[in-house]
PDB file of C-alpha atoms in Angstrom:
ATOM      1  CA  MET M   1      32.754  29.790 -58.776  1.00  0.00           C
ATOM      2  CA  GLN M   2      31.078  28.510 -55.960  1.00  0.00           C
ATOM      3  CA  ALA M   3      30.231  24.419 -56.438  1.00  0.00           C
ATOM      4  CA  PRO M   4      27.340  22.833 -54.502  1.00  0.00           C
ATOM      5  CA  ARG M   5      28.296  21.493 -50.691  1.00  0.00           C
ATOM      6  CA  GLN M   6      28.962  18.143 -50.023  1.00  0.00           C
ATOM      7  CA  LYS M   7      26.077  17.979 -47.509  1.00  0.00           C
ATOM      8  CA  VAL M   8      22.840  20.115 -47.748  1.00  0.00           C
ATOM      9  CA  PHE M   9      19.943  20.703 -45.182  1.00  0.00           C
ATOM     10  CA  ILE M  10      16.677  21.084 -46.278  1.00  0.00           C
ATOM     11  CA  THR M  11      13.934  23.179 -44.209  1.00  0.00           C
ATOM     12  CA  CYS M  12      10.287  22.330 -44.343  1.00  0.00           C
ATOM     13  CA  ALA M  13       7.991  25.389 -43.611  1.00  0.00           C
ATOM     14  CA  VAL M  14       5.112  23.794 -42.718  1.00  0.00           C
ATOM     15  CA  THR M  15       2.381  26.233 -42.595  1.00  0.00           C
ATOM     16  CA  GLY M  16       3.491  29.838 -42.588  1.00  0.00           C
ATOM     17  CA  ASN M  17       1.327  32.957 -42.369  1.00  0.00           C
ATOM     18  CA  LEU M  18      -0.331  33.829 -45.743  1.00  0.00           C
ATOM     19  CA  THR M  19      -1.380  30.393 -46.874  1.00  0.00           C
ATOM     20  CA  THR M  20      -5.226  29.920 -46.766  1.00  0.00           C
ATOM     21  CA  PRO M  21      -7.139  26.798 -46.106  1.00  0.00           C
ATOM     22  CA  GLU M  22      -9.144  27.787 -48.910  1.00  0.00           C
ATOM     23  CA  GLN M  23      -6.134  27.002 -51.031  1.00  0.00           C
ATOM     24  CA  THR M  24      -5.453  23.561 -49.818  1.00  0.00           C
ATOM     25  CA  PRO M  25      -6.986  21.475 -47.260  1.00  0.00           C
ATOM     26  CA  HIS M  26      -4.035  19.814 -46.221  1.00  0.00           C
ATOM     27  CA  LEU M  27      -2.685  23.046 -44.232  1.00  0.00           C
ATOM     28  CA  PRO M  28      -2.146  22.362 -40.847  1.00  0.00           C
ATOM     29  CA  ILE M  29      -3.670  24.332 -38.591  1.00  0.00           C
ATOM     30  CA  THR M  30      -3.674  23.275 -34.713  1.00  0.00           C
ATOM     31  CA  PRO M  31      -0.848  23.133 -32.642  1.00  0.00           C
ATOM     32  CA  ALA M  32      -1.246  19.158 -32.764  1.00  0.00           C
ATOM     33  CA  GLU M  33      -1.391  18.996 -36.763  1.00  0.00           C
ATOM     34  CA  ILE M  34       1.590  21.525 -37.017  1.00  0.00           C
ATOM     35  CA  ALA M  35       3.495  19.640 -34.845  1.00  0.00           C
ATOM     36  CA  GLU M  36       2.598  16.235 -36.640  1.00  0.00           C
ATOM     37  CA  ALA M  37       3.705  17.813 -39.775  1.00  0.00           C
ATOM     38  CA  CYS M  38       7.117  18.873 -38.703  1.00  0.00           C
ATOM     39  CA  LEU M  39       7.564  15.342 -37.637  1.00  0.00           C
ATOM     40  CA  GLY M  40       6.320  13.926 -40.840  1.00  0.00           C
ATOM     41  CA  ALA M  41       8.651  16.286 -42.341  1.00  0.00           C
ATOM     42  CA  ALA M  42      11.522  15.411 -40.516  1.00  0.00           C
ATOM     43  CA  GLU M  43      10.713  11.505 -40.989  1.00  0.00           C
ATOM     44  CA  ALA M  44      11.000  12.244 -44.909  1.00  0.00           C
ATOM     45  CA  GLY M  45      14.526  14.315 -44.626  1.00  0.00           C
ATOM     46  CA  ALA M  46      14.212  17.685 -43.125  1.00  0.00           C
ATOM     47  CA  ALA M  47      16.762  18.761 -40.816  1.00  0.00           C
ATOM     48  CA  ILE M  48      15.062  21.698 -39.855  1.00  0.00           C
ATOM     49  CA  VAL M  49      11.343  23.165 -39.220  1.00  0.00           C
ATOM     50  CA  HIS M  50      10.123  26.681 -39.503  1.00  0.00           C
ATOM     51  CA  ILE M  51       7.127  27.068 -37.595  1.00  0.00           C
ATOM     52  CA  HIS M  52       4.328  29.618 -37.614  1.00  0.00           C
ATOM     53  CA  VAL M  53       1.076  28.834 -35.520  1.00  0.00           C
ATOM     54  CA  ARG M  54      -2.761  29.751 -36.151  1.00  0.00           C
ATOM     55  CA  ASP M  55      -5.479  30.094 -33.873  1.00  0.00           C
ATOM     56  CA  PRO M  56      -7.160  26.602 -34.087  1.00  0.00           C
ATOM     57  CA  SER M  57     -10.826  28.085 -34.235  1.00  0.00           C
ATOM     58  CA  THR M  58     -10.253  30.510 -37.038  1.00  0.00           C
ATOM     59  CA  GLY M  59      -7.359  29.173 -38.938  1.00  0.00           C
ATOM     60  CA  LYS M  60      -5.832  32.841 -39.040  1.00  0.00           C
ATOM     61  CA  PRO M  61      -2.145  33.569 -38.196  1.00  0.00           C
ATOM     62  CA  SER M  62      -1.537  33.723 -34.605  1.00  0.00           C
ATOM     63  CA  MET M  63       1.166  34.965 -32.113  1.00  0.00           C
ATOM     64  CA  GLU M  64       0.214  33.299 -28.911  1.00  0.00           C
ATOM     65  CA  LEU M  65       2.848  31.678 -26.716  1.00  0.00           C
ATOM     66  CA  ALA M  66       0.640  29.096 -25.757  1.00  0.00           C
ATOM     67  CA  TYR M  67       0.409  27.698 -29.389  1.00  0.00           C
ATOM     68  CA  TYR M  68       4.134  27.872 -29.632  1.00  0.00           C
ATOM     69  CA  ARG M  69       5.004  26.040 -26.487  1.00  0.00           C
ATOM     70  CA  ASP M  70       2.384  23.338 -27.251  1.00  0.00           C
ATOM     71  CA  VAL M  71       4.069  23.118 -30.970  1.00  0.00           C
ATOM     72  CA  VAL M  72       7.576  22.690 -29.424  1.00  0.00           C
ATOM     73  CA  GLU M  73       6.752  20.268 -26.459  1.00  0.00           C
ATOM     74  CA  ARG M  74       4.721  17.763 -28.970  1.00  0.00           C
ATOM     75  CA  ILE M  75       7.624  18.053 -31.452  1.00  0.00           C
ATOM     76  CA  ARG M  76      10.453  17.526 -28.172  1.00  0.00           C
ATOM     77  CA  ALA M  77       8.443  14.373 -27.265  1.00  0.00           C
ATOM     78  CA  LYS M  78       9.159  12.573 -30.131  1.00  0.00           C
ATOM     79  CA  ASN M  79      12.375  14.154 -31.392  1.00  0.00           C
ATOM     80  CA  THR M  80      14.876  15.628 -29.642  1.00  0.00           C
ATOM     81  CA  GLN M  81      17.061  16.636 -32.443  1.00  0.00           C
ATOM     82  CA  LEU M  82      15.086  17.968 -35.189  1.00  0.00           C
ATOM     83  CA  ILE M  83      16.012  21.528 -35.521  1.00  0.00           C
ATOM     84  CA  LEU M  84      13.463  24.266 -34.843  1.00  0.00           C
ATOM     85  CA  ASN M  85      13.503  27.527 -36.431  1.00  0.00           C
ATOM     86  CA  ILE M  86      10.406  29.712 -35.344  1.00  0.00           C
ATOM     87  CA  THR M  87       9.219  32.850 -37.007  1.00  0.00           C
ATOM     88  CA  THR M  88       9.515  36.553 -35.650  1.00  0.00           C
ATOM     89  CA  GLY M  89       7.907  37.772 -38.935  1.00  0.00           C
ATOM     90  CA  PRO M  90       4.257  38.592 -37.990  1.00  0.00           C
ATOM     91  CA  GLY M  91       4.030  42.127 -36.420  1.00  0.00           C
ATOM     92  CA  GLY M  92       5.675  44.247 -38.874  1.00  0.00           C
ATOM     93  CA  ARG M  93       2.919  45.070 -41.472  1.00  0.00           C
ATOM     94  CA  PHE M  94       1.549  48.435 -42.228  1.00  0.00           C
ATOM     95  CA  VAL M  95      -2.036  49.183 -43.736  1.00  0.00           C
ATOM     96  CA  PRO M  96      -2.589  52.888 -44.798  1.00  0.00           C
ATOM     97  CA  SER M  97      -5.948  54.425 -44.264  1.00  0.00           C
ATOM     98  CA  THR M  98      -7.328  55.800 -47.612  1.00  0.00           C
ATOM     99  CA  ASP M  99      -8.065  59.166 -46.587  1.00  0.00           C
ATOM    100  CA  GLN M 100      -5.378  59.493 -43.713  1.00  0.00           C
ATOM    101  CA  PRO M 101      -2.511  57.476 -44.724  1.00  0.00           C
ATOM    102  CA  ARG M 102      -0.669  58.021 -41.602  1.00  0.00           C
ATOM    103  CA  VAL M 103      -3.528  56.354 -39.525  1.00  0.00           C
ATOM    104  CA  ALA M 104      -3.603  52.688 -39.564  1.00  0.00           C
ATOM    105  CA  ALA M 105      -6.126  50.783 -41.335  1.00  0.00           C
ATOM    106  CA  ALA M 106      -7.644  47.217 -40.537  1.00  0.00           C
ATOM    107  CA  GLY M 107      -5.057  44.694 -41.206  1.00  0.00           C
ATOM    108  CA  THR M 108      -2.348  46.618 -39.668  1.00  0.00           C
ATOM    109  CA  THR M 109      -0.284  44.570 -37.247  1.00  0.00           C
ATOM    110  CA  LEU M 110       2.378  46.571 -36.137  1.00  0.00           C
ATOM    111  CA  ILE M 111       3.748  45.927 -32.659  1.00  0.00           C
ATOM    112  CA  ALA M 112       6.786  46.758 -30.512  1.00  0.00           C
ATOM    113  CA  PRO M 113       9.971  44.815 -31.871  1.00  0.00           C
ATOM    114  CA  GLU M 114      10.314  43.387 -28.358  1.00  0.00           C
ATOM    115  CA  LYS M 115       6.569  42.015 -28.691  1.00  0.00           C
ATOM    116  CA  ARG M 116       7.600  40.084 -31.837  1.00  0.00           C
ATOM    117  CA  VAL M 117      10.292  38.237 -30.144  1.00  0.00           C
ATOM    118  CA  GLU M 118       8.703  37.778 -26.820  1.00  0.00           C
ATOM    119  CA  HIS M 119       8.030  34.093 -27.858  1.00  0.00           C
ATOM    120  CA  ILE M 120      11.554  33.341 -28.650  1.00  0.00           C
ATOM    121  CA  ALA M 121      12.968  34.801 -25.380  1.00  0.00           C
ATOM    122  CA  ALA M 122      10.352  32.143 -23.549  1.00  0.00           C
ATOM    123  CA  LEU M 123      10.937  28.989 -25.668  1.00  0.00           C
ATOM    124  CA  ARG M 124      14.738  29.620 -26.835  1.00  0.00           C
ATOM    125  CA  PRO M 125      14.436  27.708 -30.253  1.00  0.00           C
ATOM    126  CA  ASP M 126      17.607  26.616 -32.164  1.00  0.00           C
ATOM    127  CA  ILE M 127      16.864  29.407 -34.612  1.00  0.00           C
ATOM    128  CA  CYS M 128      14.490  31.989 -35.470  1.00  0.00           C
ATOM    129  CA  THR M 129      14.096  34.294 -38.499  1.00  0.00           C
ATOM    130  CA  LEU M 130      14.893  37.888 -38.517  1.00  0.00           C
ATOM    131  CA  ASP M 131      13.287  39.758 -41.580  1.00  0.00           C
ATOM    132  CA  LEU M 132      15.273  42.834 -42.785  1.00  0.00           C
ATOM    133  CA  ASN M 133      12.771  43.755 -45.756  1.00  0.00           C
ATOM    134  CA  THR M 134      11.000  47.136 -45.472  1.00  0.00           C
ATOM    135  CA  MET M 135       9.031  46.697 -48.778  1.00  0.00           C
ATOM    136  CA  ASN M 136       5.344  46.561 -50.544  1.00  0.00           C
ATOM    137  CA  SER M 137       3.748  43.582 -49.815  1.00  0.00           C
ATOM    138  CA  GLY M 138       0.487  43.048 -52.191  1.00  0.00           C
ATOM    139  CA  ARG M 139      -1.626  46.387 -51.137  1.00  0.00           C
ATOM    140  CA  GLU M 140       0.136  46.705 -47.936  1.00  0.00           C
ATOM    141  CA  VAL M 141       3.788  47.529 -46.722  1.00  0.00           C
ATOM    142  CA  VAL M 142       6.003  45.579 -44.302  1.00  0.00           C
ATOM    143  CA  ILE M 143       7.971  47.798 -42.456  1.00  0.00           C
ATOM    144  CA  ASN M 144      11.753  46.578 -40.536  1.00  0.00           C
ATOM    145  CA  THR M 145      13.395  49.608 -39.853  1.00  0.00           C
ATOM    146  CA  PRO M 146      17.068  49.233 -38.829  1.00  0.00           C
ATOM    147  CA  GLY M 147      16.655  50.431 -35.398  1.00  0.00           C
ATOM    148  CA  ASN M 148      13.910  48.052 -35.004  1.00  0.00           C
ATOM    149  CA  VAL M 149      15.849  45.071 -36.495  1.00  0.00           C
ATOM    150  CA  ARG M 150      18.790  46.008 -34.138  1.00  0.00           C
ATOM    151  CA  ARG M 151      16.276  45.867 -30.779  1.00  0.00           C
ATOM    152  CA  MET M 152      15.095  42.457 -32.246  1.00  0.00           C
ATOM    153  CA  ALA M 153      18.461  41.163 -32.614  1.00  0.00           C
ATOM    154  CA  LYS M 154      19.513  42.100 -29.261  1.00  0.00           C
ATOM    155  CA  VAL M 155      16.589  39.743 -27.393  1.00  0.00           C
ATOM    156  CA  ILE M 156      17.447  36.879 -30.114  1.00  0.00           C
ATOM    157  CA  ARG M 157      21.379  37.177 -28.750  1.00  0.00           C
ATOM    158  CA  GLU M 158      20.174  37.338 -25.305  1.00  0.00           C
ATOM    159  CA  ALA M 159      18.298  34.221 -25.749  1.00  0.00           C
ATOM    160  CA  GLY M 160      21.099  32.341 -27.286  1.00  0.00           C
ATOM    161  CA  VAL M 161      19.352  31.559 -30.599  1.00  0.00           C
ATOM    162  CA  LYS M 162      20.892  31.556 -33.960  1.00  0.00           C
ATOM    163  CA  PRO M 163      18.970  34.236 -36.151  1.00  0.00           C
ATOM    164  CA  GLU M 164      18.196  32.858 -40.017  1.00  0.00           C
ATOM    165  CA  ILE M 165      18.181  36.034 -41.866  1.00  0.00           C
ATOM    166  CA  GLU M 166      15.704  36.802 -44.211  1.00  0.00           C
ATOM    167  CA  LEU M 167      16.538  38.710 -47.109  1.00  0.00           C
ATOM    168  CA  PHE M 168      13.651  39.852 -49.934  1.00  0.00           C
ATOM    169  CA  ASP M 169      15.832  42.016 -51.872  1.00  0.00           C
ATOM    170  CA  SER M 170      19.450  43.352 -52.264  1.00  0.00           C
ATOM    171  CA  GLY M 171      19.473  46.146 -50.086  1.00  0.00           C
ATOM    172  CA  ASP M 172      18.507  43.645 -47.245  1.00  0.00           C
ATOM    173  CA  ILE M 173      21.888  42.453 -48.044  1.00  0.00           C
ATOM    174  CA  ALA M 174      23.324  45.490 -47.650  1.00  0.00           C
ATOM    175  CA  LEU M 175      21.764  45.956 -44.208  1.00  0.00           C
ATOM    176  CA  MET M 176      22.775  42.635 -43.123  1.00  0.00           C
ATOM    177  CA  ASN M 177      26.376  43.228 -44.167  1.00  0.00           C
ATOM    178  CA  ASP M 178      26.156  46.557 -41.828  1.00  0.00           C
ATOM    179  CA  LEU M 179      24.937  44.539 -38.854  1.00  0.00           C
ATOM    180  CA  LEU M 180      27.810  42.082 -39.092  1.00  0.00           C
ATOM    181  CA  LYS M 181      30.227  45.098 -39.181  1.00  0.00           C
ATOM    182  CA  ASP M 182      28.463  46.657 -36.127  1.00  0.00           C
ATOM    183  CA  ASN M 183      28.381  43.220 -33.915  1.00  0.00           C
ATOM    184  CA  THR M 184      24.855  43.268 -34.034  1.00  0.00           C
ATOM    185  CA  LEU M 185      25.016  40.032 -35.807  1.00  0.00           C
ATOM    186  CA  ASP M 186      27.735  37.364 -35.622  1.00  0.00           C
ATOM    187  CA  GLY M 187      29.478  35.869 -38.233  1.00  0.00           C
ATOM    188  CA  PRO M 188      29.070  33.183 -40.006  1.00  0.00           C
ATOM    189  CA  VAL M 189      25.776  34.496 -40.539  1.00  0.00           C
ATOM    190  CA  LEU M 190      22.982  31.691 -41.528  1.00  0.00           C
ATOM    191  CA  CYS M 191      20.537  33.529 -44.268  1.00  0.00           C
ATOM    192  CA  SER M 192      17.785  33.176 -46.709  1.00  0.00           C
ATOM    193  CA  PHE M 193      16.687  34.864 -50.251  1.00  0.00           C
ATOM    194  CA  VAL M 194      12.930  34.704 -50.332  1.00  0.00           C
ATOM    195  CA  MET M 195      12.254  34.760 -54.250  1.00  0.00           C
ATOM    196  CA  GLY M 196       8.901  34.934 -55.753  1.00  0.00           C
ATOM    197  CA  VAL M 197       7.349  37.828 -53.761  1.00  0.00           C
ATOM    198  CA  ARG M 198       5.764  40.215 -56.450  1.00  0.00           C
ATOM    199  CA  TYR M 199       8.187  43.378 -55.423  1.00  0.00           C
ATOM    200  CA  GLY M 200      11.174  41.800 -54.162  1.00  0.00           C
ATOM    201  CA  PHE M 201      13.780  39.364 -55.619  1.00  0.00           C
ATOM    202  CA  GLN M 202      12.267  37.547 -58.590  1.00  0.00           C
ATOM    203  CA  PRO M 203      13.568  33.850 -59.308  1.00  0.00           C
ATOM    204  CA  SER M 204      16.278  32.942 -61.732  1.00  0.00           C
ATOM    205  CA  PRO M 205      19.645  31.690 -61.784  1.00  0.00           C
ATOM    206  CA  GLU M 206      20.907  35.202 -62.339  1.00  0.00           C
ATOM    207  CA  THR M 207      19.425  36.247 -59.057  1.00  0.00           C
ATOM    208  CA  VAL M 208      20.654  33.603 -56.783  1.00  0.00           C
ATOM    209  CA  ILE M 209      23.929  34.117 -57.949  1.00  0.00           C
ATOM    210  CA  TYR M 210      23.685  37.838 -57.745  1.00  0.00           C
ATOM    211  CA  ALA M 211      22.695  37.576 -54.369  1.00  0.00           C
ATOM    212  CA  ARG M 212      24.770  34.849 -53.243  1.00  0.00           C
ATOM    213  CA  ASN M 213      27.943  37.024 -54.468  1.00  0.00           C
ATOM    214  CA  MET M 214      27.016  39.577 -52.255  1.00  0.00           C
ATOM    215  CA  LEU M 215      27.103  37.668 -49.092  1.00  0.00           C
ATOM    216  CA  PRO M 216      30.221  37.039 -46.716  1.00  0.00           C
ATOM    217  CA  PRO M 217      32.294  34.086 -48.209  1.00  0.00           C
ATOM    218  CA  ASP M 218      31.690  32.140 -45.019  1.00  0.00           C
ATOM    219  CA  ALA M 219      27.619  32.318 -45.081  1.00  0.00           C
ATOM    220  CA  GLN M 220      25.206  29.764 -45.137  1.00  0.00           C
ATOM    221  CA  PHE M 221      22.380  30.218 -47.505  1.00  0.00           C
ATOM    222  CA  THR M 222      19.167  29.104 -48.891  1.00  0.00           C
ATOM    223  CA  ALA M 223      17.153  30.341 -52.088  1.00  0.00           C
ATOM    224  CA  ILE M 224      13.435  30.182 -51.350  1.00  0.00           C
ATOM    225  CA  GLY M 225      10.914  29.581 -54.461  1.00  0.00           C
ATOM    226  CA  ILE M 226       7.402  31.140 -53.453  1.00  0.00           C
ATOM    227  CA  GLY M 227       4.744  29.397 -55.743  1.00  0.00           C
ATOM    228  CA  LYS M 228       5.206  27.635 -58.758  1.00  0.00           C
ATOM    229  CA  THR M 229       8.930  28.391 -58.284  1.00  0.00           C
ATOM    230  CA  SER M 230       9.346  26.379 -55.311  1.00  0.00           C
ATOM    231  CA  PHE M 231      10.846  23.536 -56.697  1.00  0.00           C
ATOM    232  CA  HIS M 232      12.650  25.114 -59.176  1.00  0.00           C
ATOM    233  CA  ASN M 233      14.544  26.948 -56.585  1.00  0.00           C
ATOM    234  CA  VAL M 234      15.617  23.779 -54.800  1.00  0.00           C
ATOM    235  CA  ALA M 235      17.698  22.984 -57.833  1.00  0.00           C
ATOM    236  CA  GLN M 236      19.074  26.391 -58.373  1.00  0.00           C
ATOM    237  CA  SER M 237      19.584  27.181 -54.439  1.00  0.00           C
ATOM    238  CA  TYR M 238      21.735  23.417 -54.573  1.00  0.00           C
ATOM    239  CA  LEU M 239      23.541  23.750 -57.598  1.00  0.00           C
ATOM    240  CA  CYS M 240      24.731  28.057 -56.589  1.00  0.00           C
ATOM    241  CA  GLY M 241      26.219  26.370 -53.398  1.00  0.00           C
ATOM    242  CA  GLY M 242      23.122  26.717 -51.155  1.00  0.00           C
ATOM    243  CA  HIS M 243      20.631  24.612 -49.012  1.00  0.00           C
ATOM    244  CA  VAL M 244      17.019  23.952 -49.816  1.00  0.00           C
ATOM    245  CA  ARG M 245      13.477  24.919 -48.374  1.00  0.00           C
ATOM    246  CA  VAL M 246       9.984  23.449 -49.173  1.00  0.00           C
ATOM    247  CA  GLY M 247       6.774  23.652 -47.580  1.00  0.00           C
ATOM    248  CA  LEU M 248       3.152  24.643 -47.348  1.00  0.00           C
ATOM    249  CA  GLU M 249       3.995  28.346 -46.151  1.00  0.00           C
ATOM    250  CA  ASP M 250       5.727  28.847 -49.767  1.00  0.00           C
ATOM    251  CA  ALA M 251       3.790  26.685 -52.349  1.00  0.00           C
ATOM    252  CA  VAL M 252       0.874  24.127 -52.153  1.00  0.00           C
ATOM    253  CA  TYR M 253       1.177  22.258 -55.219  1.00  0.00           C
ATOM    254  CA  LEU M 254       3.541  18.899 -55.771  1.00  0.00           C
ATOM    255  CA  SER M 255       3.363  19.372 -59.619  1.00  0.00           C
ATOM    256  CA  ARG M 256       1.156  21.317 -61.728  1.00  0.00           C
ATOM    257  CA  GLY M 257      -2.656  20.891 -60.898  1.00  0.00           C
ATOM    258  CA  GLN M 258      -1.567  18.222 -58.075  1.00  0.00           C
ATOM    259  CA  LEU M 259      -2.219  19.877 -54.614  1.00  0.00           C
ATOM    260  CA  ALA M 260       0.513  18.504 -52.065  1.00  0.00           C
ATOM    261  CA  PRO M 261      -0.825  15.881 -49.810  1.00  0.00           C
ATOM    262  CA  SER M 262       1.448  16.925 -47.033  1.00  0.00           C
ATOM    263  CA  ASN M 263       4.430  18.784 -46.457  1.00  0.00           C
ATOM    264  CA  ALA M 264       6.290  15.441 -46.334  1.00  0.00           C
ATOM    265  CA  ALA M 265       5.722  14.837 -50.069  1.00  0.00           C
ATOM    266  CA  MET M 266       7.262  18.418 -50.787  1.00  0.00           C
ATOM    267  CA  VAL M 267      10.205  17.308 -48.684  1.00  0.00           C
ATOM    268  CA  GLU M 268      10.680  14.006 -50.488  1.00  0.00           C
ATOM    269  CA  LYS M 269      10.565  15.357 -53.558  1.00  0.00           C
ATOM    270  CA  ALA M 270      13.172  18.397 -52.785  1.00  0.00           C
ATOM    271  CA  ARG M 271      15.125  15.177 -51.523  1.00  0.00           C
ATOM    272  CA  ARG M 272      14.767  13.281 -54.829  1.00  0.00           C
ATOM    273  CA  ILE M 273      15.824  16.126 -56.656  1.00  0.00           C
ATOM    274  CA  VAL M 274      19.050  17.123 -54.693  1.00  0.00           C
ATOM    275  CA  GLU M 275      19.959  13.440 -54.767  1.00  0.00           C
ATOM    276  CA  GLU M 276      19.541  13.251 -58.246  1.00  0.00           C
ATOM    277  CA  LEU M 277      21.602  16.317 -59.112  1.00  0.00           C
ATOM    278  CA  GLY M 278      24.280  14.195 -57.120  1.00  0.00           C
ATOM    279  CA  GLY M 279      23.831  15.968 -53.484  1.00  0.00           C
ATOM    280  CA  ALA M 280      23.464  14.190 -50.169  1.00  0.00           C
ATOM    281  CA  ILE M 281      20.883  15.432 -47.689  1.00  0.00           C
ATOM    282  CA  ALA M 282      21.984  16.549 -44.038  1.00  0.00           C
ATOM    283  CA  SER M 283      20.711  14.783 -41.023  1.00  0.00           C
ATOM    284  CA  PRO M 284      19.797  17.307 -38.054  1.00  0.00           C
ATOM    285  CA  HIS M 285      23.075  16.408 -36.421  1.00  0.00           C
ATOM    286  CA  GLU M 286      25.127  17.395 -39.728  1.00  0.00           C
ATOM    287  CA  ALA M 287      22.816  20.280 -40.377  1.00  0.00           C
ATOM    288  CA  ARG M 288      23.891  21.794 -36.452  1.00  0.00           C
ATOM    289  CA  GLU M 289      27.504  21.263 -37.134  1.00  0.00           C
ATOM    290  CA  ILE M 290      27.068  22.958 -40.496  1.00  0.00           C
ATOM    291  CA  ILE M 291      25.430  25.857 -39.068  1.00  0.00           C
ATOM    292  CA  GLY M 292      27.282  25.839 -35.918  1.00  0.00           C
ATOM    293  CA  LEU M 293      24.635  25.090 -33.512  1.00  0.00           C
ATOM    294  CA  PRO M 294      25.148  23.479 -30.118  1.00  0.00           C
ATOM    295  CA  THR M 295      24.230  20.197 -29.856  1.00  0.00           C
ATOM    296  CA  ARG M 296      22.151  20.957 -26.983  1.00  0.00           C
ATOM    297  CA  LEU M 297      19.648  18.148 -26.549  1.00  0.00           C
ATOM    298  CA  ALA M 298      20.332  14.098 -26.651  1.00  0.00           C
ATOM    299  CA  GLU M 299      20.162  12.320 -29.697  1.00  0.00           C
ATOM    300  CA  HIS M 300      16.921  10.711 -30.793  1.00  0.00           C
TER     301      HIS M 300
END
């Protein structure tokens, strides 16, 4: 049995890769909007912000270094202690052609592993995600082979960045444990269960407990709920001994039929849930201690 932690940190994923402006008018798009969403989430109680960027002219996902740099600089100009967690997820999607499945069709984003982490080497954030899933995703497939994961992990390690391991099913946990055994990854590991993607982990208390029990005993984890399970998983993750994550990457509703007006509002609700269950929210400084991050920046 694992009791809830004395202090839990909130991560806010402010824009993501898949949420569209058609789903919510409150989605941050430009670097300025994304940075302001991160700062608002911090004021509401988030210790960590998870960052994707988008093309300001189209709203579509981007991996442009200049946009990432702009977001980071805007945040750091006002908050030096907030923990920045930048994605490396884009670049792993494959869409097979109908008549020649080995040929990539429109929508394929596959690029060399090192290209997927170029912005991490350049910006050296506190944390970056490292996806271990190879799985069906809608009508497409996401591909993260063990070899490619190891190549990305090498760049991340050399940049001095802590990877947050994204786990979409139990096989991903088995791969993570192998990566720990061969020293591709260093423990204690920081990881997340992504729950609610159609062909991956399905959200339930049983799934959270099952996944948690496959982890090394010193792991720090968050059970993330996608869509309507977002706030359910705040409670489930906390009660199972994990941390929590919310944000417009994961869901667009604050409650049934009510669009979340901001990422900050989602953080405020997650904080209320944890505190009403008897928990306490970690500050960025406390979250750094929990994760084992250096305090590289002056207090703000």
